[in-house]
Short mmCIF file of C-alpha atoms in Angstrom, two decimals:
data_model
loop_
_atom_site.label_atom_id
_atom_site.label_comp_id
_atom_site.label_asym_id
_atom_site.label_seq_id
_atom_site.Cartn_x
_atom_site.Cartn_y
_atom_site.Cartn_z
CA MET A 1 4.83 -16.79 -3.13
CA ASN A 2 2.08 -19.03 -4.44
CA ASP A 3 2.61 -21.26 -7.52
CA LEU A 4 6.40 -21.11 -7.56
CA VAL A 5 7.89 -23.21 -10.37
CA PHE A 6 10.07 -24.95 -7.78
CA ALA A 7 7.25 -25.35 -5.27
CA GLY A 8 6.65 -28.90 -4.19
CA THR A 9 9.35 -31.55 -3.83
CA ASP A 10 12.36 -29.27 -4.37
CA GLY A 11 10.97 -26.73 -1.91
CA ILE A 12 10.34 -29.40 0.73
CA ILE A 13 13.86 -30.82 0.31
CA ILE A 14 15.50 -27.41 0.73
CA LEU A 15 13.36 -26.53 3.77
CA THR A 16 14.23 -29.86 5.36
CA PHE A 17 17.91 -29.18 4.64
CA TYR A 18 17.76 -25.81 6.38
CA ALA A 19 15.86 -27.27 9.34
CA ILE A 20 18.55 -29.94 9.84
CA ILE A 21 21.31 -27.32 9.73
CA MET A 22 19.50 -25.19 12.31
CA LEU A 23 19.05 -28.14 14.66
CA ALA A 24 22.71 -29.11 14.24
CA ILE A 25 23.80 -25.55 15.04
CA GLY A 26 21.67 -25.57 18.17
CA TYR A 27 23.11 -28.91 19.27
CA PHE A 28 26.77 -28.02 18.77
CA SER A 29 26.32 -24.52 20.24
CA GLY A 30 25.04 -25.89 23.54
CA ARG A 31 27.02 -29.12 23.79
CA GLY A 32 29.34 -29.37 26.77
CA LYS A 33 28.66 -25.82 27.97
CA ASN A 34 26.90 -24.55 31.06
CA LEU A 35 24.71 -22.14 29.09
CA HIS A 36 21.65 -22.96 31.08
CA ASP A 37 23.25 -21.98 34.41
CA SER A 38 23.86 -18.35 33.51
CA LEU A 39 21.65 -15.54 32.20
CA SER A 40 24.54 -13.93 30.32
CA GLY A 41 25.71 -17.30 29.01
CA TYR A 42 22.30 -18.29 27.62
CA TYR A 43 20.91 -14.91 26.58
CA LEU A 44 24.14 -13.06 25.63
CA ALA A 45 26.40 -15.89 24.37
CA GLY A 46 28.73 -15.25 27.29
CA ARG A 47 29.31 -11.66 26.06
CA ASN A 48 31.82 -13.07 23.62
CA LEU A 49 30.47 -12.58 20.09
CA GLY A 50 33.25 -11.84 17.59
CA ILE A 51 32.93 -9.50 14.60
CA ILE A 52 31.55 -12.08 12.11
CA ALA A 53 28.86 -13.46 14.44
CA LEU A 54 28.03 -9.99 15.81
CA PHE A 55 27.77 -8.42 12.36
CA PHE A 56 25.45 -11.11 11.02
CA THR A 57 23.29 -11.24 14.12
CA LEU A 58 22.91 -7.43 13.95
CA TYR A 59 22.13 -7.81 10.25
CA ALA A 60 19.48 -10.43 11.02
CA THR A 61 18.02 -8.13 13.69
CA GLN A 62 17.57 -5.27 11.22
CA TYR A 63 16.66 -7.36 8.18
CA SER A 64 14.60 -10.48 7.69
CA GLY A 65 12.96 -12.52 5.00
CA ASN A 66 10.16 -9.99 5.43
CA THR A 67 12.45 -7.35 3.99
CA ILE A 68 12.21 -9.18 0.66
CA VAL A 69 8.67 -10.55 0.95
CA GLY A 70 7.13 -7.30 2.25
CA TYR A 71 9.20 -4.42 0.90
CA ALA A 72 9.24 -5.35 -2.80
CA PRO A 73 5.41 -5.35 -2.97
CA THR A 74 5.36 -1.99 -1.18
CA ALA A 75 7.73 -0.57 -3.80
CA TYR A 76 5.46 -2.04 -6.51
CA ARG A 77 2.36 -0.31 -5.07
CA THR A 78 4.01 2.94 -4.03
CA GLY A 79 6.59 3.56 -6.72
CA PHE A 80 9.78 5.55 -6.36
CA SER A 81 8.71 7.23 -3.12
CA TRP A 82 9.39 3.91 -1.40
CA ILE A 83 13.08 4.73 -1.71
CA GLN A 84 12.50 5.93 1.86
CA SER A 85 13.02 2.30 2.91
CA ILE A 86 16.74 2.82 2.36
CA SER A 87 16.65 6.00 4.44
CA PHE A 88 14.98 4.59 7.51
CA MET A 89 17.30 1.58 7.53
CA THR A 90 20.23 3.99 7.36
CA ILE A 91 19.01 6.20 10.18
CA ILE A 92 18.82 3.13 12.43
CA ILE A 93 22.60 2.74 12.11
CA GLY A 94 23.08 6.43 12.94
CA ILE A 95 20.99 6.04 16.09
CA TYR A 96 22.92 2.94 17.11
CA LEU A 97 26.20 4.85 16.86
CA LEU A 98 24.70 7.62 18.98
CA PHE A 99 24.27 5.43 22.03
CA ALA A 100 25.60 1.90 21.52
CA PRO A 101 29.29 2.44 22.45
CA ARG A 102 28.43 4.37 25.61
CA LEU A 103 25.76 1.85 26.63
CA TYR A 104 28.18 -1.02 25.95
CA VAL A 105 30.73 0.42 28.38
CA ILE A 106 28.14 0.72 31.14
CA SER A 107 26.66 -2.72 30.46
CA LYS A 108 30.09 -4.33 30.64
CA ARG A 109 30.73 -2.78 34.05
CA GLN A 110 27.29 -3.52 35.47
CA ASN A 111 26.65 -6.92 33.81
CA PHE A 112 23.34 -5.94 32.22
CA VAL A 113 21.30 -8.72 30.64
CA THR A 114 18.18 -6.91 29.39
CA PRO A 115 17.50 -3.36 28.21
CA THR A 116 15.53 -2.50 31.34
CA ASP A 117 18.56 -3.34 33.47
CA TRP A 118 19.97 -0.07 32.14
CA LEU A 119 16.77 1.87 32.88
CA GLN A 120 16.56 0.45 36.38
CA PHE A 121 20.22 1.33 36.99
CA ARG A 122 19.82 4.85 35.62
CA PHE A 123 16.52 5.92 37.16
CA LYS A 124 16.09 3.55 40.14
CA SER A 125 12.33 3.67 39.70
CA LYS A 126 10.00 0.66 39.75
CA ALA A 127 7.41 2.65 37.81
CA VAL A 128 9.83 3.41 34.96
CA THR A 129 11.07 -0.18 34.93
CA ILE A 130 7.60 -1.75 34.87
CA LEU A 131 6.25 0.56 32.19
CA SER A 132 9.31 0.08 29.98
CA ILE A 133 9.02 -3.69 30.40
CA PHE A 134 5.39 -3.55 29.24
CA LEU A 135 6.17 -1.38 26.21
CA MET A 136 9.11 -3.50 25.16
CA LEU A 137 7.22 -6.76 25.58
CA TRP A 138 4.42 -5.26 23.48
CA GLY A 139 6.90 -4.49 20.71
CA LEU A 140 8.49 -7.93 20.91
CA GLY A 141 5.16 -9.74 20.94
CA ASN A 142 3.97 -7.78 17.93
CA TYR A 143 7.20 -8.43 16.06
CA LEU A 144 7.08 -12.15 16.85
CA LEU A 145 3.51 -12.30 15.58
CA GLU A 146 4.68 -10.76 12.32
CA GLN A 147 7.36 -13.42 11.93
CA LEU A 148 4.95 -16.28 12.67
CA VAL A 149 2.56 -15.03 9.99
CA ALA A 150 5.42 -14.72 7.52
CA ILE A 151 6.74 -18.21 8.28
CA GLY A 152 3.41 -19.80 7.42
CA GLN A 153 2.99 -17.77 4.22
CA ALA A 154 6.55 -18.46 3.06
CA ILE A 155 6.43 -22.22 3.68
CA SER A 156 3.01 -22.61 2.10
CA GLY A 157 4.13 -20.65 -0.95
CA MET A 158 7.43 -22.45 -1.35
CA THR A 159 5.84 -25.90 -1.18
CA GLY A 160 2.95 -24.97 -3.49
CA GLY A 161 0.47 -25.50 -0.68
CA THR A 162 1.69 -29.07 -0.06
CA ILE A 163 2.52 -27.89 3.44
CA PRO A 164 -0.47 -25.75 4.51
CA TYR A 165 0.03 -22.38 6.20
CA GLN A 166 -0.86 -23.60 9.70
CA ILE A 167 1.20 -26.80 9.51
CA GLY A 168 4.21 -24.86 8.23
CA VAL A 169 4.04 -22.46 11.13
CA ILE A 170 3.85 -25.24 13.72
CA ALA A 171 6.61 -27.37 12.18
CA PHE A 172 9.21 -24.65 11.94
CA VAL A 173 8.31 -23.06 15.25
CA LEU A 174 9.11 -26.44 16.82
CA VAL A 175 12.45 -26.44 15.03
CA MET A 176 13.12 -22.92 16.33
CA LEU A 177 12.16 -23.78 19.90
CA ILE A 178 14.38 -26.90 19.91
CA TYR A 179 17.59 -25.30 18.66
CA GLU A 180 17.08 -22.16 20.76
CA TRP A 181 16.47 -24.30 23.84
CA MET A 182 19.73 -26.17 23.20
CA GLY A 183 22.03 -23.30 22.25
CA GLY A 184 20.56 -19.98 23.37
CA MET A 185 22.04 -16.79 21.90
CA LYS A 186 25.06 -18.62 20.47
CA ALA A 187 22.81 -20.86 18.37
CA VAL A 188 20.77 -17.84 17.29
CA ALA A 189 23.91 -15.93 16.25
CA PHE A 190 25.31 -18.81 14.18
CA THR A 191 22.00 -19.42 12.38
CA ASP A 192 22.04 -15.68 11.65
CA VAL A 193 25.41 -16.12 9.91
CA MET A 194 23.98 -18.85 7.69
CA GLN A 195 20.80 -16.98 6.71
CA GLY A 196 22.66 -13.68 6.26
CA LEU A 197 25.05 -15.16 3.71
CA VAL A 198 22.19 -16.83 1.78
CA LEU A 199 20.13 -13.63 1.75
CA MET A 200 22.99 -11.45 0.54
CA LEU A 201 23.90 -13.80 -2.31
CA GLY A 202 20.27 -14.45 -3.22
CA ILE A 203 19.29 -10.79 -3.39
CA PHE A 204 22.10 -10.04 -5.85
CA VAL A 205 21.19 -13.00 -8.09
CA PHE A 206 17.49 -12.10 -7.85
CA LEU A 207 18.31 -8.55 -8.97
CA PHE A 208 20.45 -9.70 -11.89
CA GLY A 209 17.70 -12.09 -12.98
CA SER A 210 15.06 -9.38 -12.70
CA LEU A 211 17.20 -7.02 -14.83
CA HIS A 212 17.61 -9.85 -17.37
CA LEU A 213 13.82 -9.96 -17.71
CA VAL A 214 13.77 -6.32 -18.88
CA GLY A 215 16.79 -6.63 -21.16
CA GLY A 216 19.17 -5.21 -18.57
CA ASP A 217 17.87 -1.69 -19.15
CA PHE A 218 16.44 0.00 -16.07
CA VAL A 219 15.79 3.14 -18.12
CA GLU A 220 13.16 1.22 -20.06
CA VAL A 221 11.48 0.38 -16.73
CA THR A 222 11.18 4.06 -15.84
CA LYS A 223 9.86 4.88 -19.32
CA PHE A 224 7.24 2.16 -18.97
CA ILE A 225 6.14 3.49 -15.59
CA SER A 226 5.97 7.08 -16.85
CA GLU A 227 3.70 5.97 -19.70
CA HIS A 228 1.46 3.51 -17.86
CA ASP A 229 1.51 4.58 -14.18
CA PRO A 230 3.01 8.08 -13.94
CA ALA A 231 1.83 8.61 -10.35
CA LYS A 232 4.55 6.17 -9.25
CA ILE A 233 7.35 8.41 -10.51
CA ALA A 234 5.70 11.75 -9.69
CA VAL A 235 6.99 14.16 -7.06
CA PRO A 236 5.34 13.10 -3.77
CA SER A 237 2.65 15.29 -2.29
CA LEU A 238 3.34 17.33 0.84
CA GLU A 239 1.46 14.86 3.00
CA THR A 240 3.42 11.95 1.51
CA SER A 241 6.68 13.76 2.23
CA ILE A 242 5.58 14.44 5.80
CA ASN A 243 4.60 10.80 6.17
CA TRP A 244 8.01 9.81 4.84
CA PHE A 245 9.81 11.92 7.44
CA SER A 246 7.47 10.64 10.14
CA LEU A 247 8.26 7.03 9.21
CA LEU A 248 11.99 7.82 9.33
CA LEU A 249 11.57 8.93 12.94
CA LEU A 250 9.23 6.11 13.93
CA VAL A 251 11.32 3.29 12.47
CA GLY A 252 14.72 4.87 13.05
CA PHE A 253 14.16 5.51 16.74
CA GLY A 254 11.99 2.43 17.34
CA ALA A 255 14.14 -0.21 15.67
CA ALA A 256 17.31 1.09 17.31
CA ILE A 257 15.93 0.15 20.72
CA TYR A 258 14.57 -3.24 19.83
CA PRO A 259 15.27 -5.25 22.99
CA HIS A 260 17.02 -7.96 20.93
CA ALA A 261 19.17 -5.24 19.28
CA ILE A 262 20.15 -3.85 22.67
CA GLN A 263 21.13 -7.32 23.83
CA ARG A 264 23.39 -7.75 20.85
CA ILE A 265 25.21 -4.62 21.97
CA TYR A 266 25.71 -6.29 25.36
CA SER A 267 26.92 -9.51 23.64
CA SER A 268 29.91 -7.99 21.86
CA GLU A 269 33.33 -9.24 22.97
CA SER A 270 34.69 -5.66 22.93
CA GLU A 271 33.81 -2.08 22.11
CA ARG A 272 36.13 -2.24 19.09
CA THR A 273 34.25 -5.26 17.73
CA LEU A 274 30.95 -3.44 18.24
CA LYS A 275 32.09 -0.34 16.33
CA ARG A 276 33.59 -2.39 13.50
CA SER A 277 30.34 -4.32 13.14
CA PHE A 278 28.30 -1.12 12.92
CA ALA A 279 30.76 0.34 10.39
CA ARG A 280 30.02 -2.62 8.12
CA MET A 281 26.30 -2.41 8.85
CA ALA A 282 26.31 1.11 7.36
CA TRP A 283 26.68 -0.49 3.90
CA MET A 284 23.72 -2.80 4.28
CA PRO A 285 20.71 -0.48 3.64
CA PRO A 286 21.59 0.17 -0.04
CA LEU A 287 22.78 -3.43 -0.50
CA THR A 288 19.63 -4.97 0.99
CA THR A 289 16.56 -2.71 1.02
CA GLY A 290 17.97 -0.75 -1.91
CA LEU A 291 18.19 -3.83 -4.14
CA VAL A 292 14.81 -5.08 -2.96
CA PHE A 293 13.35 -1.67 -3.85
CA ILE A 294 14.72 -1.95 -7.40
CA ILE A 295 13.26 -5.45 -7.76
CA GLY A 296 9.84 -4.10 -6.75
CA ILE A 297 10.10 -1.26 -9.30
CA ILE A 298 11.10 -3.71 -12.05
CA GLY A 299 8.04 -5.77 -11.16
CA ILE A 300 5.81 -2.86 -12.25
CA MET A 301 6.94 -3.49 -15.82
CA VAL A 302 7.32 -7.28 -15.70
CA ILE A 303 3.94 -7.98 -14.05
CA PRO A 304 1.76 -4.87 -14.45
CA GLY A 305 -1.71 -4.29 -13.09
CA LEU A 306 -1.65 -6.19 -9.80
CA ASP A 307 -4.04 -5.05 -7.09
CA LYS A 308 -3.03 -4.87 -3.44
CA SER A 309 -3.75 -8.52 -2.75
CA GLY A 310 -2.03 -9.64 -5.93
CA SER A 311 1.03 -7.48 -5.28
CA GLU A 312 1.62 -9.29 -1.98
CA GLN A 313 2.59 -12.28 -4.17
CA LEU A 314 4.99 -10.22 -6.30
CA VAL A 315 8.20 -11.77 -5.02
CA GLY A 316 7.00 -15.27 -5.81
CA MET A 317 5.79 -14.22 -9.29
CA MET A 318 9.12 -12.54 -10.05
CA ALA A 319 11.02 -15.57 -8.74
CA ASN A 320 9.05 -17.79 -11.11
CA LYS A 321 10.17 -15.74 -14.09
CA VAL A 322 13.77 -15.58 -12.89
CA ALA A 323 13.86 -19.31 -12.18
CA SER A 324 12.64 -19.99 -15.69
CA ILE A 325 15.68 -18.32 -17.29
CA ASN A 326 18.02 -21.31 -16.85
CA SER A 327 19.03 -24.03 -14.38
CA PHE A 328 21.49 -21.76 -12.53
CA TYR A 329 18.81 -19.23 -11.70
CA TYR A 330 16.39 -22.04 -10.88
CA TRP A 331 18.59 -23.56 -8.16
CA VAL A 332 19.68 -20.21 -6.77
CA MET A 333 16.02 -19.25 -6.42
CA VAL A 334 15.32 -22.54 -4.66
CA LEU A 335 18.12 -21.92 -2.18
CA PHE A 336 17.19 -18.24 -1.88
CA PHE A 337 13.58 -18.91 -0.99
CA GLY A 338 14.63 -21.54 1.51
CA GLY A 339 16.95 -18.87 2.89
CA ILE A 340 14.04 -16.44 3.14
CA VAL A 341 12.19 -18.93 5.30
CA ALA A 342 15.32 -19.54 7.37
CA ALA A 343 15.82 -15.77 7.74
CA ILE A 344 12.29 -15.27 8.99
CA ILE A 345 12.75 -18.08 11.50
CA SER A 346 16.12 -16.64 12.54
CA THR A 347 14.52 -13.26 13.20
CA ALA A 348 11.73 -14.93 15.16
CA ASP A 349 14.21 -16.79 17.35
CA SER A 350 16.02 -13.54 18.22
CA VAL A 351 12.75 -11.91 19.22
CA LEU A 352 11.65 -14.93 21.24
CA LEU A 353 14.99 -15.15 23.04
CA SER A 354 14.76 -11.48 24.05
CA PHE A 355 11.11 -11.88 25.07
CA SER A 356 11.90 -14.83 27.34
CA SER A 357 14.94 -13.03 28.81
CA MET A 358 12.76 -10.09 29.86
CA ILE A 359 10.18 -12.39 31.41
CA SER A 360 12.85 -14.34 33.31
CA ASN A 361 15.14 -11.48 34.35
CA ASP A 362 12.80 -8.47 34.54
CA VAL A 363 9.39 -9.83 35.50
CA TYR A 364 10.27 -13.00 37.41
CA GLY A 365 13.75 -12.04 38.66
CA LYS A 366 13.08 -8.43 39.64
CA PHE A 367 9.53 -8.61 40.99
CA MET A 368 8.40 -12.19 41.59
CA ASN A 369 11.41 -14.09 42.94
CA PRO A 370 14.50 -11.87 43.33
CA ASN A 371 16.38 -14.66 45.14
CA ALA A 372 15.95 -17.22 42.36
CA SER A 373 19.10 -18.81 40.94
CA GLU A 374 20.16 -17.87 37.42
CA ARG A 375 19.47 -21.40 36.23
CA LYS A 376 15.90 -21.18 37.51
CA LYS A 377 15.47 -17.81 35.81
CA VAL A 378 16.66 -19.29 32.52
CA MET A 379 14.19 -22.16 32.82
CA VAL A 380 11.33 -19.76 33.62
CA GLY A 381 12.32 -17.75 30.53
CA LYS A 382 12.27 -20.83 28.33
CA ALA A 383 8.87 -21.90 29.60
CA SER A 384 7.39 -18.41 29.23
CA GLY A 385 8.72 -18.23 25.68
CA ILE A 386 6.90 -21.41 24.76
CA LEU A 387 3.67 -20.10 26.30
CA ALA A 388 4.05 -16.81 24.38
CA VAL A 389 4.53 -18.69 21.11
CA VAL A 390 1.41 -20.79 21.75
CA PHE A 391 -0.63 -17.66 22.37
CA LEU A 392 0.70 -15.86 19.30
CA LEU A 393 0.19 -18.97 17.15
CA TRP A 394 -3.47 -18.79 18.07
CA ILE A 395 -3.55 -15.23 16.71
CA ALA A 396 -1.42 -16.07 13.67
CA TRP A 397 -3.82 -18.86 12.70
CA ASN A 398 -5.89 -16.15 11.04
CA PRO A 399 -3.42 -13.32 10.29
CA PRO A 400 -4.95 -9.90 10.97
CA ALA A 401 -3.27 -7.69 8.36
CA THR A 402 -0.63 -7.43 5.67
CA LEU A 403 2.98 -7.82 6.77
CA TYR A 404 3.70 -4.12 6.33
CA GLU A 405 0.74 -3.04 8.48
CA ILE A 406 1.85 -5.39 11.25
CA PHE A 407 5.40 -4.05 10.88
CA VAL A 408 4.36 -0.43 11.45
CA LEU A 409 2.04 -1.20 14.34
CA LYS A 410 4.70 -2.50 16.72
CA PHE A 411 6.67 0.75 16.75
CA GLU A 412 3.90 2.99 18.04
CA LEU A 413 4.44 1.95 21.66
CA LEU A 414 8.00 0.67 21.53
CA VAL A 415 9.36 4.05 20.38
CA GLN A 416 8.12 5.67 23.61
CA VAL A 417 11.05 4.07 25.47
CA PHE A 418 13.54 5.94 23.26
CA PRO A 419 13.84 9.20 25.29
CA ALA A 420 14.62 7.29 28.48
CA PHE A 421 17.46 5.45 26.72
CA ILE A 422 19.11 8.31 24.85
CA LEU A 423 18.42 11.28 27.11
CA GLY A 424 19.24 9.11 30.10
CA LEU A 425 22.70 8.41 28.69
CA TYR A 426 23.60 12.03 27.92
CA TRP A 427 21.51 14.35 30.11
CA LYS A 428 22.28 14.23 33.81
CA ARG A 429 19.20 16.27 34.84
CA LEU A 430 16.72 13.76 33.41
CA SER A 431 14.71 12.35 36.31
CA ALA A 432 12.46 9.37 36.84
CA LYS A 433 9.03 11.01 37.24
CA PRO A 434 9.08 12.97 33.95
CA VAL A 435 10.43 9.87 32.20
CA PHE A 436 7.56 7.75 33.53
CA PHE A 437 4.81 10.26 32.73
CA GLY A 438 6.39 11.01 29.34
CA MET A 439 6.36 7.33 28.36
CA LEU A 440 2.86 6.85 29.76
CA MET A 441 1.26 9.85 28.03
CA GLY A 442 3.10 9.20 24.79
CA ALA A 443 1.94 5.58 24.78
CA ILE A 444 -1.65 6.57 25.59
CA LEU A 445 -1.75 9.13 22.76
CA ALA A 446 -0.25 6.70 20.24
CA GLY A 447 -2.53 3.88 21.37
CA VAL A 448 -5.71 5.97 21.29
CA LEU A 449 -4.95 7.25 17.78
CA THR A 450 -4.39 3.69 16.59
CA ILE A 451 -7.56 2.37 18.23
CA ILE A 452 -9.80 5.09 16.77
CA GLY A 453 -8.36 4.49 13.31
CA HIS A 454 -6.13 7.56 13.00
CA LYS A 455 -2.77 5.92 12.50
CA THR A 456 -1.55 9.17 10.98
CA VAL A 457 -2.59 12.82 11.46
CA PHE A 458 -1.69 14.95 8.42
CA GLY A 459 0.79 12.24 7.50
CA ILE A 460 2.41 12.04 10.96
CA HIS A 461 2.23 8.68 12.68
CA GLY A 462 0.52 8.46 16.04
CA GLY A 463 3.68 7.02 17.54
CA VAL A 464 5.65 10.09 16.44
CA LEU A 465 3.06 12.43 17.94
CA GLY A 466 3.24 10.41 21.14
CA LEU A 467 7.03 10.60 21.06
CA ALA A 468 6.93 14.41 20.70
CA LEU A 469 4.62 14.64 23.72
CA ASN A 470 6.84 12.20 25.57
CA ILE A 471 10.02 14.23 24.97
CA PHE A 472 8.24 17.48 25.89
CA ILE A 473 7.13 16.05 29.25
CA CYS A 474 10.61 14.56 29.92
CA VAL A 475 12.40 17.84 29.22
CA ILE A 476 9.98 20.26 30.88
CA GLY A 477 9.44 18.00 33.87
CA SER A 478 13.17 17.50 34.44
CA LEU A 479 13.79 21.25 34.22
CA MET A 480 10.98 22.03 36.65
CA PHE A 481 11.79 19.26 39.17
CA PRO A 482 15.59 18.94 39.52
CA LEU A 483 17.30 15.84 40.83
CA SER A 484 18.36 15.43 44.42
CA ALA A 485 22.06 16.04 45.12
CA GLN A 486 22.77 12.30 45.37
CA SER A 487 20.89 11.41 42.18
CA LYS A 488 22.58 14.28 40.35
CA GLN A 489 26.00 13.02 41.42
CA GLU A 490 25.20 9.48 40.20
CA ALA A 491 23.90 10.80 36.88
CA GLU A 492 27.04 12.89 36.37
CA LYS A 493 29.16 9.76 36.73
CA LEU A 494 27.13 8.05 33.97
CA THR A 495 27.11 10.98 31.54
CA SER A 496 30.84 11.71 31.86
CA LEU A 497 32.14 8.25 30.93
CA ASN A 498 35.27 8.13 28.80
CA ILE A 499 34.35 6.11 25.75
CA GLU A 500 37.15 4.16 24.06
CA MET A 501 37.77 5.44 20.52
#
């Protein structure tokens, strides 16, 4: 987003405006409430999120400013095969609907706070709980790192370098920490509403402006690509198609069990509200990633010939051209890019809140000080969140890879928790030992492949290969070593719940 036409004073004003709104939301969300005395109050907004707040906080969990900043350049480099971005965002909703209503019913009865509360309740195994905590914290830490890198890039680009990358990261991380400290999940949910509305409006205007640049004729764009870069409209190779399907599985299964996504399921005021929110979320993949995909494809004609490094700046280059059309597009682009920064921060705060909740409830509360008061657990979570941010800021000072590469990396280990969640909800014979060894071996396989540089094997991601091994061990192990009579009876109670329709 370097060299934006509105970079500089206008960008700084808009960013300051968003920062003030976020701080105000945090203040009013926490004022006069005992949020800090209760884990569910601070981390789950008192389990009382209505349909508007729940929808937008789910939207912010699945989408971010990175969806615009990172996906449009990928479409530019890849071409029409990147239409898969719509598919894997859609499959996430399908996976949610597979388990979210049932998990919500159990969480309401058992007062779960974190995802591993469910795993501990289902399997009653310290080994399963500890390993799942590690894998989920890995995914959250990786995701938070991605957001910190994106915050610095977005702020530096929007201010034309007036605010350097490192200073931008520190300034807005402080804003995030302050309003999250004051308001917890409620503050996070209401900032999600603000950024969600700005993103939705901005994406539509950005698309209309991009179409204006090519005379409103998308057919001409495809003709241009067929003449100048035909590989981008060609039928994908077999390996590309396999890779596409592999990414569907990796992202679909991995993102559906984001710890901060699971906690939003817990936060719903009712099962009806949860289902209505997911019904509306089903429209979002084509209306978000679909439109961003089209913008990236249009960019191939508007700004041809960019290399990989140059294409990472595509969104800013396109915004310059759109902002130059007239004053309406100019100010919408200013607000939109401020909204992108706010959206990235809003995603980061969700991840940080979930990270700190797992440290406070799962690590500290379950294993270090089980008798601690809920207020003390909340304070431990807040402090650990700050320490985690400091550590990740040190890494983000020199970002290690492109946003997309960071995005893919976090799923390799996180997705290994998926069988325990889904099979545990529906299959009464699933037992703790196969679950533990399945997660462990799947994570080792995925990690080794990543370390040795084989992120994919014949187009299949290492995380998906690890997941296949994981499921195999879970299924075969549970068939070979049946549950005890007591454990089987408890599992039957869980898998025969009547779910409200």
